[in-house]
Short mmCIF file of C-alpha atoms in Angstrom, two decimals:
data_model
loop_
_atom_site.label_atom_id
_atom_site.label_comp_id
_atom_site.label_asym_id
_atom_site.label_seq_id
_atom_site.Cartn_x
_atom_site.Cartn_y
_atom_site.Cartn_z
CA MET A 981 -52.41 -69.22 -101.82
CA LYS A 982 -51.86 -66.88 -98.89
CA ALA A 983 -49.92 -68.14 -95.88
CA PRO A 984 -51.99 -68.96 -92.80
CA ALA A 985 -51.88 -66.29 -90.08
CA ALA A 986 -50.44 -68.57 -87.37
CA PRO A 987 -47.16 -69.35 -89.21
CA VAL A 988 -46.78 -65.65 -90.07
CA VAL A 989 -47.21 -64.60 -86.44
CA ARG A 990 -44.91 -67.43 -85.32
CA THR A 991 -42.27 -66.30 -87.82
CA VAL A 992 -42.45 -62.67 -86.71
CA ILE A 993 -42.23 -63.64 -83.02
CA SER A 994 -39.36 -66.06 -83.72
CA ARG A 995 -37.41 -63.42 -85.59
CA GLY A 996 -38.02 -60.90 -82.82
CA LEU A 997 -36.83 -63.33 -80.16
CA LEU A 998 -33.74 -64.18 -82.20
CA PHE A 999 -32.89 -60.50 -82.64
CA LEU A 1000 -33.44 -59.86 -78.91
CA GLY A 1001 -31.26 -62.85 -78.07
CA LEU A 1002 -28.54 -61.53 -80.37
CA TRP A 1003 -28.76 -58.14 -78.67
CA LEU A 1004 -28.40 -59.71 -75.24
CA VAL A 1005 -25.36 -61.70 -76.39
CA LEU A 1006 -23.71 -58.63 -77.88
CA MET A 1007 -24.72 -56.32 -75.03
CA PRO A 1008 -24.97 -58.50 -71.92
CA SER A 1009 -26.56 -55.88 -69.72
CA LEU A 1010 -29.91 -55.81 -67.97
CA LYS A 1011 -29.76 -52.09 -67.17
CA PRO A 1012 -33.09 -50.45 -68.04
CA ALA A 1013 -31.52 -48.03 -70.53
CA ASP A 1014 -29.68 -50.88 -72.32
CA LEU A 1015 -32.83 -53.00 -72.41
CA ALA A 1016 -34.82 -50.08 -73.85
CA VAL A 1017 -32.27 -49.62 -76.64
CA GLY A 1018 -32.23 -53.39 -77.17
CA LEU A 1019 -36.02 -53.54 -77.44
CA PHE A 1020 -36.01 -50.65 -79.91
CA ALA A 1021 -33.27 -52.33 -81.97
CA THR A 1022 -35.21 -55.62 -81.84
CA VAL A 1023 -38.41 -54.01 -83.11
CA ALA A 1024 -36.51 -52.17 -85.87
CA ALA A 1025 -34.62 -55.31 -86.94
CA THR A 1026 -37.79 -57.43 -86.90
CA TRP A 1027 -39.74 -54.84 -88.91
CA THR A 1028 -36.90 -54.60 -91.45
CA SER A 1029 -36.62 -58.38 -91.65
CA VAL A 1030 -40.35 -58.80 -92.25
CA HIS A 1031 -40.32 -56.21 -95.02
CA LEU A 1032 -37.19 -57.54 -96.73
CA MET A 1033 -38.20 -61.21 -96.44
CA PRO A 1034 -41.94 -61.53 -95.88
CA PRO A 1035 -43.01 -64.53 -93.76
CA GLU A 1036 -45.47 -65.55 -96.48
CA VAL A 1037 -42.67 -67.18 -98.49
CA GLY A 1038 -42.20 -69.90 -95.88
CA TYR A 1039 -40.32 -70.64 -92.73
CA VAL A 1040 -37.65 -72.89 -91.26
CA ARG A 1041 -38.13 -75.77 -88.83
CA LEU A 1042 -35.25 -75.35 -86.39
CA LEU A 1043 -34.77 -78.95 -85.20
CA PRO A 1044 -34.67 -80.53 -88.69
CA LEU A 1045 -32.30 -77.74 -89.76
CA LEU A 1046 -30.02 -78.55 -86.83
CA ALA A 1047 -30.16 -82.22 -87.86
CA PHE A 1048 -29.14 -81.22 -91.41
CA VAL A 1049 -26.02 -79.34 -90.29
CA PRO A 1050 -23.87 -82.34 -89.17
CA HIS A 1051 -24.80 -84.24 -92.33
CA PHE A 1052 -23.88 -81.26 -94.48
CA LEU A 1053 -20.57 -80.76 -92.65
CA TRP A 1054 -19.66 -84.44 -93.04
CA GLN A 1055 -20.53 -84.40 -96.75
CA SER A 1056 -18.44 -81.25 -97.17
CA VAL A 1057 -15.43 -82.94 -95.56
CA LEU A 1058 -15.81 -86.02 -97.77
CA ALA A 1059 -16.18 -83.89 -100.90
CA GLY A 1060 -13.20 -81.73 -99.90
CA VAL A 1061 -11.03 -84.83 -99.45
CA ASP A 1062 -12.14 -86.06 -102.88
CA VAL A 1063 -11.23 -82.74 -104.51
CA ALA A 1064 -7.86 -82.70 -102.72
CA ARG A 1065 -7.13 -86.27 -103.88
CA ARG A 1066 -7.96 -85.30 -107.45
CA ALA A 1067 -5.77 -82.19 -107.25
CA MET A 1068 -2.80 -84.02 -105.73
CA SER A 1069 -2.91 -87.16 -107.82
CA PRO A 1070 -2.37 -86.74 -111.53
CA ARG A 1071 -3.68 -90.29 -112.03
CA MET A 1072 -7.13 -89.43 -110.73
CA PRO A 1073 -9.24 -88.70 -113.76
CA LEU A 1074 -11.12 -85.46 -114.15
CA LYS A 1075 -14.11 -85.51 -116.42
CA THR A 1076 -15.33 -81.95 -116.08
CA GLY A 1077 -18.61 -80.87 -117.53
CA PHE A 1078 -22.12 -79.74 -116.85
CA VAL A 1079 -24.88 -81.72 -115.17
CA VAL A 1080 -28.53 -80.68 -115.14
CA CYS A 1081 -30.11 -81.49 -111.77
CA PRO A 1082 -33.91 -81.36 -111.55
CA VAL A 1083 -35.25 -79.61 -108.44
CA SER A 1084 -38.70 -79.54 -106.92
CA LEU A 1085 -38.23 -76.15 -105.25
CA PRO A 1086 -39.79 -73.32 -107.23
CA PRO A 1087 -37.55 -70.40 -108.22
CA GLY A 1088 -37.25 -68.04 -105.26
CA LEU A 1089 -35.79 -67.84 -101.77
CA ALA A 1090 -36.01 -71.55 -100.87
CA ARG A 1091 -34.30 -72.61 -104.09
CA ASN A 1092 -31.67 -69.90 -103.61
CA ASP A 1093 -31.01 -71.25 -100.11
CA PHE A 1094 -30.63 -74.78 -101.47
CA VAL A 1095 -28.34 -73.73 -104.33
CA SER A 1096 -26.26 -71.58 -101.97
CA ILE A 1097 -25.80 -74.47 -99.54
CA MET A 1098 -24.95 -76.91 -102.33
CA SER A 1099 -22.44 -74.44 -103.80
CA LEU A 1100 -20.38 -74.98 -100.64
CA MET A 1101 -19.89 -78.62 -101.58
CA PRO A 1102 -16.47 -78.92 -103.27
CA GLY A 1103 -16.36 -80.25 -106.79
CA SER A 1104 -19.62 -78.74 -108.03
CA LEU A 1105 -20.61 -75.20 -108.78
CA PRO A 1106 -24.07 -73.95 -109.80
CA VAL A 1107 -23.82 -72.00 -113.06
CA ALA A 1108 -27.38 -71.65 -114.35
CA GLU A 1109 -30.97 -72.56 -113.64
CA THR A 1110 -34.23 -73.17 -115.42
CA ALA A 1111 -37.79 -73.31 -114.12
CA ASP A 1112 -37.33 -76.88 -112.90
CA ALA A 1113 -33.56 -77.53 -112.76
CA VAL A 1114 -30.17 -76.21 -111.70
CA VAL A 1115 -27.13 -76.64 -113.93
CA TYR A 1116 -23.89 -77.50 -112.12
CA HIS A 1117 -20.33 -77.52 -113.41
CA CYS A 1118 -18.62 -80.49 -111.80
CA LEU A 1119 -15.19 -82.11 -111.75
CA ASP A 1120 -16.44 -85.60 -112.58
CA THR A 1121 -19.56 -86.06 -114.66
CA ASP A 1122 -19.41 -89.81 -114.01
CA GLN A 1123 -20.43 -89.17 -110.38
CA PRO A 1124 -24.19 -89.36 -109.64
CA LEU A 1125 -24.50 -85.61 -108.99
CA ALA A 1126 -28.19 -85.30 -109.95
CA LYS A 1127 -29.14 -88.20 -107.67
CA THR A 1128 -27.03 -86.77 -104.82
CA MET A 1129 -28.53 -83.30 -105.20
CA ALA A 1130 -32.05 -84.76 -105.20
CA LYS A 1131 -31.31 -86.52 -101.90
CA GLU A 1132 -29.83 -83.35 -100.42
CA GLU A 1133 -32.86 -81.35 -101.53
CA GLN A 1134 -35.17 -83.83 -99.79
CA ARG A 1135 -33.10 -83.57 -96.60
CA LEU A 1136 -33.28 -79.78 -96.70
CA LEU A 1137 -37.03 -79.84 -97.43
CA LYS A 1138 -37.54 -81.45 -94.01
CA ALA A 1139 -36.31 -78.18 -92.53
CA LEU A 1140 -37.90 -75.72 -94.97
CA VAL A 1141 -41.60 -75.06 -95.28
CA VAL A 1142 -42.22 -73.38 -98.61
CA VAL A 1143 -45.52 -71.57 -99.04
CA GLU A 1144 -46.75 -71.46 -102.62
CA GLN A 1145 -46.94 -67.96 -104.04
CA GLY A 1146 -49.82 -67.21 -106.32
CA GLY A 1147 -52.52 -64.83 -107.18
#
């Protein structure tokens, strides 16, 4: 299924505005020569971005993504404290091993984003994947990692719009 034209145009415009905003932050000048260079750099960056990551693969909803960030940061702190407790206390049991976590995201950019974000959570590390799952090495296989990852995937899916690729 091909992506609708409106989301593609919206994605291209959004990327262009973000690149222009970045230029204005880095070069806070409204001189005509600086703006001309900034517009050229914006067009070049947007063109490169569109060719390296085509809009047809999906897009991000900014507000749900911003809502995901505090949750992710809090979960990272909690997981980091848990790892530190386990490292500092010899009495805390470690039951290392591998856990297979089913995912609904198809292999590709969206799944890579999810796995990359989840790899930042202490205590679990993605080590392999199949067509419908990601394999994590974790410090405690008694923890409900698969259930937790499924919840995190659903939270992230509120921010990601994945367009099915097909022919």
